[in-house]
mmCIF file of C-alpha atoms and ligand atoms in Angstrom:
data_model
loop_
_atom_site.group_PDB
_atom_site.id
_atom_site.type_symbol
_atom_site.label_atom_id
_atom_site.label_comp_id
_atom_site.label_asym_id
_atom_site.label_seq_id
_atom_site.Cartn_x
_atom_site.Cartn_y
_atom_site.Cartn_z
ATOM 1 C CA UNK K 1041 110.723 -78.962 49.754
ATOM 2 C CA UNK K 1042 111.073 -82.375 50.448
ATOM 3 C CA UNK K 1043 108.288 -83.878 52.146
ATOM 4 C CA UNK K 1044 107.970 -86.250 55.235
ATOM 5 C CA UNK K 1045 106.837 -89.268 54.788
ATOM 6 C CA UNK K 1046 103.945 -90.698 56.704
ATOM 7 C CA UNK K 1047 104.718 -94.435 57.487
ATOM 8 C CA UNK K 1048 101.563 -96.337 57.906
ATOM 9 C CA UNK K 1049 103.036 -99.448 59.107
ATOM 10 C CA UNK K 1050 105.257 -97.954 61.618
ATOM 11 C CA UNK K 1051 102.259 -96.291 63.244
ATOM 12 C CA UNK K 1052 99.693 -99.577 62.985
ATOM 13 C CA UNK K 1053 102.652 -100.789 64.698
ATOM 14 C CA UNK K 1054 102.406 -98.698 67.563
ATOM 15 C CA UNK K 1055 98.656 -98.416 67.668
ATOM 16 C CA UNK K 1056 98.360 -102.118 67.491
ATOM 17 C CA UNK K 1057 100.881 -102.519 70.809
ATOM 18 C CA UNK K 1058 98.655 -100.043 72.483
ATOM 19 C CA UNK K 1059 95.625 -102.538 71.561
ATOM 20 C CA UNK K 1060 97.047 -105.338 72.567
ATOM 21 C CA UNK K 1061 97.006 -104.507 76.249
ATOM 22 C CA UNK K 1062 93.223 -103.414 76.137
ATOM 23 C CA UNK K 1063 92.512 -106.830 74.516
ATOM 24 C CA UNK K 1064 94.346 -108.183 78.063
ATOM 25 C CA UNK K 1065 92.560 -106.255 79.923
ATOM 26 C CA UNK K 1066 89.617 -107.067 78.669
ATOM 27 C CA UNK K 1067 90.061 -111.227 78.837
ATOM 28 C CA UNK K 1068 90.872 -110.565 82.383
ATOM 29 C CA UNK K 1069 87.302 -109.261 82.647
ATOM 30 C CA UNK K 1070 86.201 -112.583 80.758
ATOM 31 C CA UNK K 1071 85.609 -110.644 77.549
ATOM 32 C CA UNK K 1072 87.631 -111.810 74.355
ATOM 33 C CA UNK K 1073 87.110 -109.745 71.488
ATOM 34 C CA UNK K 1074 86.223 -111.697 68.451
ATOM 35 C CA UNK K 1075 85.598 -110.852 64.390
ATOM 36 C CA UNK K 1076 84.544 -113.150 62.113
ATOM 37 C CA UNK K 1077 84.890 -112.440 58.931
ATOM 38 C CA UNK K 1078 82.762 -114.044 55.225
ATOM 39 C CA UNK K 1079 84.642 -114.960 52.082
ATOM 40 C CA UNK K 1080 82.367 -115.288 49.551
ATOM 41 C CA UNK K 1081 84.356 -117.090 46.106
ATOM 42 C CA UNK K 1082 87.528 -117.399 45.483
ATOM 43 C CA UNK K 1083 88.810 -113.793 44.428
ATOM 44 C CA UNK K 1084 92.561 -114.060 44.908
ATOM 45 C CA UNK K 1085 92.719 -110.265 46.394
ATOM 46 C CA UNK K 1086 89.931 -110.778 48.821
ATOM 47 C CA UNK K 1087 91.882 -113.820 50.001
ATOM 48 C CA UNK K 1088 94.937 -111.763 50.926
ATOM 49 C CA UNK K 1089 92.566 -109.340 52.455
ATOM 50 C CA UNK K 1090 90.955 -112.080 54.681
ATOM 51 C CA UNK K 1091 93.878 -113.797 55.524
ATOM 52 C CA UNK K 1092 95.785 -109.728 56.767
ATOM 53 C CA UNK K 1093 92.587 -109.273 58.736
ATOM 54 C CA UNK K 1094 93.265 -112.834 60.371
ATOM 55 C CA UNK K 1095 97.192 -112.249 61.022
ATOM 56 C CA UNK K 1096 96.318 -108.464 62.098
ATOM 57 C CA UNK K 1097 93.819 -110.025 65.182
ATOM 58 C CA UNK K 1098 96.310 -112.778 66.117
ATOM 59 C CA UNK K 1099 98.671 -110.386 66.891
ATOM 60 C CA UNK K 1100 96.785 -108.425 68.614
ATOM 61 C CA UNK K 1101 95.429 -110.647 70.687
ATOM 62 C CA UNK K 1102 91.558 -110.309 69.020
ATOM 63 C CA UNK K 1103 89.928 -113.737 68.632
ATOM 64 C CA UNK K 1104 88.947 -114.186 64.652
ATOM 65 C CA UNK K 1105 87.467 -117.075 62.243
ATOM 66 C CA UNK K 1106 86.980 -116.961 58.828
ATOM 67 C CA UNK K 1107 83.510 -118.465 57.980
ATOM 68 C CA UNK K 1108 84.138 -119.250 53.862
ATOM 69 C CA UNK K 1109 81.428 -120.104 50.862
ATOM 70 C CA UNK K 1110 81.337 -121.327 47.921
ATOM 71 C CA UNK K 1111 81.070 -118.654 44.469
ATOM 72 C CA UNK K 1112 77.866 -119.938 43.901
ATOM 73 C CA UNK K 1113 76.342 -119.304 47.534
ATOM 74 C CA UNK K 1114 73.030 -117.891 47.402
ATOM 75 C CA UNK K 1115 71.954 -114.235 48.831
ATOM 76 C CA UNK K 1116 69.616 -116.193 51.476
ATOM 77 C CA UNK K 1117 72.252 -118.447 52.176
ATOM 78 C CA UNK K 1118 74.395 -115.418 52.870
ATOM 79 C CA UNK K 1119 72.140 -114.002 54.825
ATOM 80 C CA UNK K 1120 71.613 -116.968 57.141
ATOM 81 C CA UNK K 1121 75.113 -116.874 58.370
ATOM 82 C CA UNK K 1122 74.658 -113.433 59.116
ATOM 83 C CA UNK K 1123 71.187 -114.020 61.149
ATOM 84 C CA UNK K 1124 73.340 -116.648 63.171
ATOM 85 C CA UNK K 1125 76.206 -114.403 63.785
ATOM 86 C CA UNK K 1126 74.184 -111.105 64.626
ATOM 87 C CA UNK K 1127 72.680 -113.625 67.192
ATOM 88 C CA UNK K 1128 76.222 -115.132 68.856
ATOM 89 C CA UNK K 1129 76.990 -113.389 71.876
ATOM 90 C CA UNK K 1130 80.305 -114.129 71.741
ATOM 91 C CA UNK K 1131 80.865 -112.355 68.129
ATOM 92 C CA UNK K 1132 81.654 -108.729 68.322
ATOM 93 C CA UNK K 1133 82.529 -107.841 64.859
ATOM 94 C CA UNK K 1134 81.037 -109.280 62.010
ATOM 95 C CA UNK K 1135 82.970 -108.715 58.376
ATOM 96 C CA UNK K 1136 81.657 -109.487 54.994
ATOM 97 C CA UNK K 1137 84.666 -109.092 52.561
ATOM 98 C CA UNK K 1138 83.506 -107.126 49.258
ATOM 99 C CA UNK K 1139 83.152 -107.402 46.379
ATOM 100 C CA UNK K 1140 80.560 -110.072 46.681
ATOM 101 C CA UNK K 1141 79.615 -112.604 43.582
ATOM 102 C CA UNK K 1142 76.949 -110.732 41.214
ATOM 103 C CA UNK K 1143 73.987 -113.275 42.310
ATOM 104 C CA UNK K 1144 74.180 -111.376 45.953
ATOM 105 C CA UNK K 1145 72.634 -107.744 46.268
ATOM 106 C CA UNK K 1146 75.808 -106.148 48.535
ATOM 107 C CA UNK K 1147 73.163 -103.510 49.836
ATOM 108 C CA UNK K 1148 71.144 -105.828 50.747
ATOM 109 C CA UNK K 1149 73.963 -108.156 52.828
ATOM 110 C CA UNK K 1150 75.462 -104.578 54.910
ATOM 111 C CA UNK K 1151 72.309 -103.417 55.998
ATOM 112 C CA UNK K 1152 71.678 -107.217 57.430
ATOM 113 C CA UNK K 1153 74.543 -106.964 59.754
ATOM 114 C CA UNK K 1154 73.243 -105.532 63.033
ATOM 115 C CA UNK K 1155 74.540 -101.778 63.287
ATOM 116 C CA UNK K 1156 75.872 -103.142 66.860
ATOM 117 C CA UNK K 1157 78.607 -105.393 65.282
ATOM 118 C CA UNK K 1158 79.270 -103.541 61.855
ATOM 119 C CA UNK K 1159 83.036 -103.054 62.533
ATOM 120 C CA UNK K 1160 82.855 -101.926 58.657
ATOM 121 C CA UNK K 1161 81.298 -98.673 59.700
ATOM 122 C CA UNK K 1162 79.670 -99.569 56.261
ATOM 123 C CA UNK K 1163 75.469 -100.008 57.838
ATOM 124 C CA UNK K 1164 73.288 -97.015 56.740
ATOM 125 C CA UNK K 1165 72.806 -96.077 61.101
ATOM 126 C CA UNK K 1166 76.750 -96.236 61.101
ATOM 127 C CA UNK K 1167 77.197 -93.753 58.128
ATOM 128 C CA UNK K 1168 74.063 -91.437 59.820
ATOM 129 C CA UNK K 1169 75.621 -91.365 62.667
ATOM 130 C CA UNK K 1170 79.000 -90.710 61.413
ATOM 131 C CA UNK K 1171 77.054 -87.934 59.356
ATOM 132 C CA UNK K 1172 75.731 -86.587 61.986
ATOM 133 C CA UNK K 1173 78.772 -86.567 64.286
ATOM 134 C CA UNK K 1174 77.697 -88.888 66.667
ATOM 135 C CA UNK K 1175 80.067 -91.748 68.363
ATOM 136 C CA UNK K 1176 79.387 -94.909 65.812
ATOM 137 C CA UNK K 1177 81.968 -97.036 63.893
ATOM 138 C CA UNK K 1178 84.104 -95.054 61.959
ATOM 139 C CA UNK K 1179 84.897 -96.600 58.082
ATOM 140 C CA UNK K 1180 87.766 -98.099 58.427
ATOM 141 C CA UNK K 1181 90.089 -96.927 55.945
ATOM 142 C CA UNK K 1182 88.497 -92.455 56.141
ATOM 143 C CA UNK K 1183 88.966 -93.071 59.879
ATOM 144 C CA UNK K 1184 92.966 -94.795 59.645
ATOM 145 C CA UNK K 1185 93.439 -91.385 57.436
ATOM 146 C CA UNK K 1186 92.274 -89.048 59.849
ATOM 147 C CA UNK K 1187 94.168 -90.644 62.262
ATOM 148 C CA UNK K 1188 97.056 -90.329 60.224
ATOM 149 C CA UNK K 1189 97.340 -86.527 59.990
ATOM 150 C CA UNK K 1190 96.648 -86.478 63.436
ATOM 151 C CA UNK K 1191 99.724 -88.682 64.388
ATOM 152 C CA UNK K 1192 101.701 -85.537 62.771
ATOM 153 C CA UNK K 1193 99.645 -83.295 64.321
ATOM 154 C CA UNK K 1194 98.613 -81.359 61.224
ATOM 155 C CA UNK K 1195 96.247 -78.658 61.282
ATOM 156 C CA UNK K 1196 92.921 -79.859 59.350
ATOM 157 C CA UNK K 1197 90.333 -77.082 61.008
ATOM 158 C CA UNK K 1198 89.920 -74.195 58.380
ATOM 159 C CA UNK K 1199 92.312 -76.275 56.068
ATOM 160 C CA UNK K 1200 91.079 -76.955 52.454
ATOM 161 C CA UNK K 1201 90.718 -80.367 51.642
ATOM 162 C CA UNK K 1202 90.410 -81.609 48.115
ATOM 163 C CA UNK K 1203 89.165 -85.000 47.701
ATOM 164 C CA UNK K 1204 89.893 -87.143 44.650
ATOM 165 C CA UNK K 1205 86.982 -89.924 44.308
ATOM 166 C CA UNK K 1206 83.523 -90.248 45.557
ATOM 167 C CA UNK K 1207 82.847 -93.933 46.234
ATOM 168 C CA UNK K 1208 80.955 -94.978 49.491
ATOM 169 C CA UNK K 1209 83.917 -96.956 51.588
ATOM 170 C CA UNK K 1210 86.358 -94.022 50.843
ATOM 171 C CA UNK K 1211 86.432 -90.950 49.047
ATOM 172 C CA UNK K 1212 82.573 -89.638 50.570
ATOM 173 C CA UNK K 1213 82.902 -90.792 53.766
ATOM 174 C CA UNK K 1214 86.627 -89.320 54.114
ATOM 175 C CA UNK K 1215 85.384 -85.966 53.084
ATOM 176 C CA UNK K 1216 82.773 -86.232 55.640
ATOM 177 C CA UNK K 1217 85.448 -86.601 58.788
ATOM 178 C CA UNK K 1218 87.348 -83.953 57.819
ATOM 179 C CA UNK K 1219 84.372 -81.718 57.379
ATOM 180 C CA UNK K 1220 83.749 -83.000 60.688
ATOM 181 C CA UNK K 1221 87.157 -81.767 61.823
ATOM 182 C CA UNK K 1222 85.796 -78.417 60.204
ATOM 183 C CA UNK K 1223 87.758 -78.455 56.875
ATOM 184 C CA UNK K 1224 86.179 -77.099 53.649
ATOM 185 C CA UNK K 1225 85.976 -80.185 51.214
ATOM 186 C CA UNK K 1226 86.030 -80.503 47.599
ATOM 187 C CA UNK K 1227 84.904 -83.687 45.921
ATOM 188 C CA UNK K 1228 86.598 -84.565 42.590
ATOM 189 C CA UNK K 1229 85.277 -87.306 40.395
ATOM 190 C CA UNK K 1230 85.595 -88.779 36.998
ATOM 191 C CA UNK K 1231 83.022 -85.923 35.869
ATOM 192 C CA UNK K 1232 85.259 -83.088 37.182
ATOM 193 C CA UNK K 1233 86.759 -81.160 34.215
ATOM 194 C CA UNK K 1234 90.125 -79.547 34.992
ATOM 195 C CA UNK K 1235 90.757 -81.920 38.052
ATOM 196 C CA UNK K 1236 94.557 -79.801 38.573
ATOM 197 C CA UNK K 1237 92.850 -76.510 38.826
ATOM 198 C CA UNK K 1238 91.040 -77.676 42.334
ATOM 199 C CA UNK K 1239 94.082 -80.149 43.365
ATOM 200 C CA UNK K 1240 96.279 -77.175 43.331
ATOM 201 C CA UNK K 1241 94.547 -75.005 45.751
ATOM 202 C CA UNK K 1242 94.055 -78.362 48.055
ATOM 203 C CA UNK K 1243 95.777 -77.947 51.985
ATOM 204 C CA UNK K 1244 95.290 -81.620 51.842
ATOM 205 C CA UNK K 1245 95.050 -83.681 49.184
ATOM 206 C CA UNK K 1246 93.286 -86.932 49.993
ATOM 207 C CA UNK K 1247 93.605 -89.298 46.182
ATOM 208 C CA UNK K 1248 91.279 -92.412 46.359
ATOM 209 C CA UNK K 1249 90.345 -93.390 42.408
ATOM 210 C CA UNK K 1250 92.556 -96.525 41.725
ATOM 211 C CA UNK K 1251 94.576 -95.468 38.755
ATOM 212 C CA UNK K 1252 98.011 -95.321 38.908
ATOM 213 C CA UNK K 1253 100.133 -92.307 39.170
ATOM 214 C CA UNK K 1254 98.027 -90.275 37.636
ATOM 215 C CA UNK K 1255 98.661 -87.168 40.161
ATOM 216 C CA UNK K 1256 102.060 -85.763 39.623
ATOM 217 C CA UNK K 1257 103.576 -82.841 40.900
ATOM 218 C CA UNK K 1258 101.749 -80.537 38.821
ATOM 219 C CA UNK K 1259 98.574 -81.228 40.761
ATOM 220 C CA UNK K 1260 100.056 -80.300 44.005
ATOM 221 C CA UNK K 1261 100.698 -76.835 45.920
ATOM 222 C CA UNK K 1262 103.836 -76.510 47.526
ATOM 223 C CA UNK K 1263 103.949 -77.731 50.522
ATOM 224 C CA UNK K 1264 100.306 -79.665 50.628
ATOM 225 C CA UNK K 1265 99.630 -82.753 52.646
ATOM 226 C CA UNK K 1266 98.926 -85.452 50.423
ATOM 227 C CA UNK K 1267 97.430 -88.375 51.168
ATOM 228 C CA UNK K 1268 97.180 -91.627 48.551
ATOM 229 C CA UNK K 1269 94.799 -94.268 49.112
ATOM 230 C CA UNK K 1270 95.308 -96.170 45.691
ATOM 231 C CA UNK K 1271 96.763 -99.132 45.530
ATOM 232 C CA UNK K 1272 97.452 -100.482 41.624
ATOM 233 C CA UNK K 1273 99.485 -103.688 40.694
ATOM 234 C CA UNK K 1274 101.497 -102.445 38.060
ATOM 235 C CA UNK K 1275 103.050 -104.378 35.111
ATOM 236 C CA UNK K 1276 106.104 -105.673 37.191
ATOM 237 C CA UNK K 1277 103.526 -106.919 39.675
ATOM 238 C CA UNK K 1278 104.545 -104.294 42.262
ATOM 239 C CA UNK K 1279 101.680 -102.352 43.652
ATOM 240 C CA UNK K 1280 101.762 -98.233 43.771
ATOM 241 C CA UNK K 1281 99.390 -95.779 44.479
ATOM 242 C CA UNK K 1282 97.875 -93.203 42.635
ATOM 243 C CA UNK K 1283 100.335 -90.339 43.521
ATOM 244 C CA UNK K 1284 103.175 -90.217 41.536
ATOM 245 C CA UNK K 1285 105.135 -90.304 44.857
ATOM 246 C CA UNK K 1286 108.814 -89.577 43.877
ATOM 247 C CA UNK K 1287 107.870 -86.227 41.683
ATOM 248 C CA UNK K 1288 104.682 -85.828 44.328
ATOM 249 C CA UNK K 1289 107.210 -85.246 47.632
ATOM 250 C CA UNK K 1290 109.581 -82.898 46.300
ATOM 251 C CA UNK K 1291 106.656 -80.688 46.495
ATOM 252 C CA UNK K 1292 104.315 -81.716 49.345
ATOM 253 C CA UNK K 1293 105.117 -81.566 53.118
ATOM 254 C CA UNK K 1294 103.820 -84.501 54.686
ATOM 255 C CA UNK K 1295 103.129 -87.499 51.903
ATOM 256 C CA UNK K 1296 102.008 -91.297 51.962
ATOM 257 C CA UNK K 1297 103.315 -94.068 50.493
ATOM 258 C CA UNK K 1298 101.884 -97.153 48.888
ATOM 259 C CA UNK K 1299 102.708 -99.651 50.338
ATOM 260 C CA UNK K 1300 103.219 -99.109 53.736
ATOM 261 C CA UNK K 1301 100.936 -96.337 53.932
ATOM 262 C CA UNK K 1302 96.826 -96.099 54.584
ATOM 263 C CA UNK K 1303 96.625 -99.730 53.948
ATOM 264 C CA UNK K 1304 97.682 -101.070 57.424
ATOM 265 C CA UNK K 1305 96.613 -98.102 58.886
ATOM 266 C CA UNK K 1306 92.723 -99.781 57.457
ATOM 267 C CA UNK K 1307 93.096 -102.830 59.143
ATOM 268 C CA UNK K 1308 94.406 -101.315 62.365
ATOM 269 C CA UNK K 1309 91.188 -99.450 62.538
ATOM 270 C CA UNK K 1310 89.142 -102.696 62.239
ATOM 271 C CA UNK K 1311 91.029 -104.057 65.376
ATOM 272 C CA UNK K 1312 89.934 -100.866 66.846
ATOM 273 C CA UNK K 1313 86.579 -101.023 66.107
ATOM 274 C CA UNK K 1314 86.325 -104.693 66.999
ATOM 275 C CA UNK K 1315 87.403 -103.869 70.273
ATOM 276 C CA UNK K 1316 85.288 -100.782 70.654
ATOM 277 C CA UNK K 1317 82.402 -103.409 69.884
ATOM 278 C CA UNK K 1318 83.806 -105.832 72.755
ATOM 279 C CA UNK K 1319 83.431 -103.226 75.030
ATOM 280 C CA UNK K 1320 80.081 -102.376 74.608
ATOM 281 C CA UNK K 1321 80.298 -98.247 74.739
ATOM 282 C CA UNK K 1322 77.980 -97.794 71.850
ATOM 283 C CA UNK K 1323 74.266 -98.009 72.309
ATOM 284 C CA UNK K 1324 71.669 -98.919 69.630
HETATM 285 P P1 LIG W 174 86.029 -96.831 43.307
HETATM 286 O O1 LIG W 174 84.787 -97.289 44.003
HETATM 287 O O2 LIG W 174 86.398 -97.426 42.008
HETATM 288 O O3 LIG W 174 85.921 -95.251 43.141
HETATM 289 C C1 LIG W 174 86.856 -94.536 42.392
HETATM 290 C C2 LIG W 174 86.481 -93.084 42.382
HETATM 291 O O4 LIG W 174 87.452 -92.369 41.628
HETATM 292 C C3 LIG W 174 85.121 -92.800 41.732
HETATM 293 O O5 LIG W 174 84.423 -91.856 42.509
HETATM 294 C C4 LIG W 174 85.488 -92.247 40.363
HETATM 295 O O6 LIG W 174 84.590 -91.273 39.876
HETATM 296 C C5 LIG W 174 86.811 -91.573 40.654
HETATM 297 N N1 LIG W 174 87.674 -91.489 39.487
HETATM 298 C C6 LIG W 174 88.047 -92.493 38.657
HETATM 299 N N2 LIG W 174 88.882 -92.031 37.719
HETATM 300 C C7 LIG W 174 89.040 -90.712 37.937
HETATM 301 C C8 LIG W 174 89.793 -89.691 37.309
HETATM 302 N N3 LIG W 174 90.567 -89.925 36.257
HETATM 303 N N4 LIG W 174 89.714 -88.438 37.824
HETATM 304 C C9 LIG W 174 88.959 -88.185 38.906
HETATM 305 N N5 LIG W 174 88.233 -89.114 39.557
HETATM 306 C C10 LIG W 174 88.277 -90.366 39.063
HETATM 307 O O7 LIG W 174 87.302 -97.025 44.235
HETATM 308 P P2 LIG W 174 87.467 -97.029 45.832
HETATM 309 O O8 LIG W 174 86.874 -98.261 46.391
HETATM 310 O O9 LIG W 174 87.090 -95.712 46.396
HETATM 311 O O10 LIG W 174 89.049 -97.181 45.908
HETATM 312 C C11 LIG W 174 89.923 -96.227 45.353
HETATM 313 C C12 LIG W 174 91.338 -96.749 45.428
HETATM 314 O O11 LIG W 174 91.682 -96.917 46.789
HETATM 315 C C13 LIG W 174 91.553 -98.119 44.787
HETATM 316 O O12 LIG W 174 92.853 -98.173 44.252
HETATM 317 C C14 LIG W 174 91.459 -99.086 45.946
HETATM 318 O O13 LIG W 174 92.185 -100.270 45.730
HETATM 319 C C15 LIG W 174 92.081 -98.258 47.028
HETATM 320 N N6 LIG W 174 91.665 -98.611 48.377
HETATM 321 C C16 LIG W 174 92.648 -98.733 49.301
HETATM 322 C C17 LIG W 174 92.319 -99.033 50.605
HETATM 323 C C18 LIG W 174 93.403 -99.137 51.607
HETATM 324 O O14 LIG W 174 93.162 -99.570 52.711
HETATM 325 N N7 LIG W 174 94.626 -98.730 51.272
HETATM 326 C C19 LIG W 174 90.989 -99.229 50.986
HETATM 327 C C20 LIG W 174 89.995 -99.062 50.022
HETATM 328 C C21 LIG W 174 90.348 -98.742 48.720
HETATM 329 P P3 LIG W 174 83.024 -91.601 39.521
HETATM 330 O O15 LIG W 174 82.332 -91.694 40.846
HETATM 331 O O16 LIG W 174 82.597 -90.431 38.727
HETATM 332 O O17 LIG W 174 83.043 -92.892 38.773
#
């Protein structure tokens, strides 16, 4: 079997035309989305993070502004700008790029954002609520995956869903939609012994650890969905994910790449959360 390949980009592509003619209709109602989003240093990845985020609302329509500091900003200082912002009217989305520098508690800075503007999904309310299955801002990147396999229309009630990773932005909160889409989930982390023997019986494999290729085709059932969130520069300065993708879809049915897969698919969900903020459907 060779499997189909799920193109992120083409699909942020099509969400983000959809988007763009919200965002008009909401100007005309005198409402113009906005996200602002906090660099903290000068890590060169969080840069090119920032700077997507920025090129992703232009196009779309969604006012942005990136509010910098210096390495050495304080937590209070931090904090401050995220007093004033929680208090703009005219901010919908507010955006603190992670990691932050070691003198700043990150816990500390997300549950500071006001739930009401946490485009993240990322504020302790937000992940309740997701939890709990009520409406709320989705985590970006869990909710751009769902939305993937539902693009293809695959079947994830009843399915069995094996997750690779357990950190709080992706691999728990993932698990948690699709259990909310009634799958049975698996978590596997770096304590699992045997990882293949639960990756094989997986319906849906969803990999988020950051090393690369180190799921090959031996982890996979025939004909699984696999999903790969990794993204890992490599020696040649290429980045990959951490699905060995060429042996990986001569056995799955529906596979992601990296790149062009769940990353733009992550920023498309921002936009979408930015302008579910604008809005105003969520109450707090
Ligand atoms: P993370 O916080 O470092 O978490 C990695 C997880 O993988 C941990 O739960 C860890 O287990 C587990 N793990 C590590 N090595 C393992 C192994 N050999 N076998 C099984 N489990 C293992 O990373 P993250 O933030 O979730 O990100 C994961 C990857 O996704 C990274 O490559 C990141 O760059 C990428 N990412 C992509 C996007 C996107 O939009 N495309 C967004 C976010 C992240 P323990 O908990 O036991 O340590």
């Amino acid at each position: 079997m060779t499997a189909e390949v799920i193109n992120g980009k083409e699909l942020a592509k099509d969400l983000r035309e959809e988007m763009k003619q919200e965002v008009t209709a909401l100007k005309d109602e005198g409402i113009t989305p906005h996200l602002t989003v906090v660099l903290v240093g000068d890590n060169p990845a969080s840069k090119s993070y920032v700077s997507g985020k920025k090129k992703a609302c232009e196009e779309t329509g969604i006012s942005s502004e990136i509010i910098t500091m210096p390495a050495t900003a304080s937590e209070e200082e931090l904090l401050e700008v995220i007093d004033k912002l929680n208090a703009d009217d005219a901010v919908h989305g507010i955006l603190v790029q992670l990691p932050l520098p070691e003198q700043i508690d990150e816990d500390r800075v997300i549950e500071a954002i006001t739930p009401a503007k946490d485009v993240d999904g990322f504020h302790p309310i937000n992940i309740g609520r997701m939890m709990t299955g009520k409406d709320t801002f989705l985590p970006c990147t869990p909710y751009g995956i769902v939305r993937m396999l539902k693009s293809r229309n695959i079947q994830i009630e009843g399915k069995h869903v094996v997750v690779l990773g357990r950190s709080n932005i992706v691999g728990k909160p993932v698990g948690q939609l699709l259990l909310n889409e009634n799958a049975t989930v698996t978590y596997c982390h770096s304590r699992t012994p045997d990882l293949a023997a639960f990756t094989k019986d997986a319906d849906i494999l969803v990999v988020a650890i950051g090393k690369a290729h180190v799921i090959g085709a031996e982890h996979i059932k025939e004909g699984a969905v696999v999903i790969d969130v990794g993204v890992n520069r490599i020696e040649d300065g290429s980045l990959t994910g951490d699905v060995d993708f060429e042996a990986a879809k001569e056995k799955a049915s529906y596979i992601t790449p990296v790149p062009q897969g769940v990353g733009p698919m992550t920023i498309t969900m921002l936009l979408e959360n930015t302008i579910k903020s604008a809005k105003g459907v969520l109450q707090y």
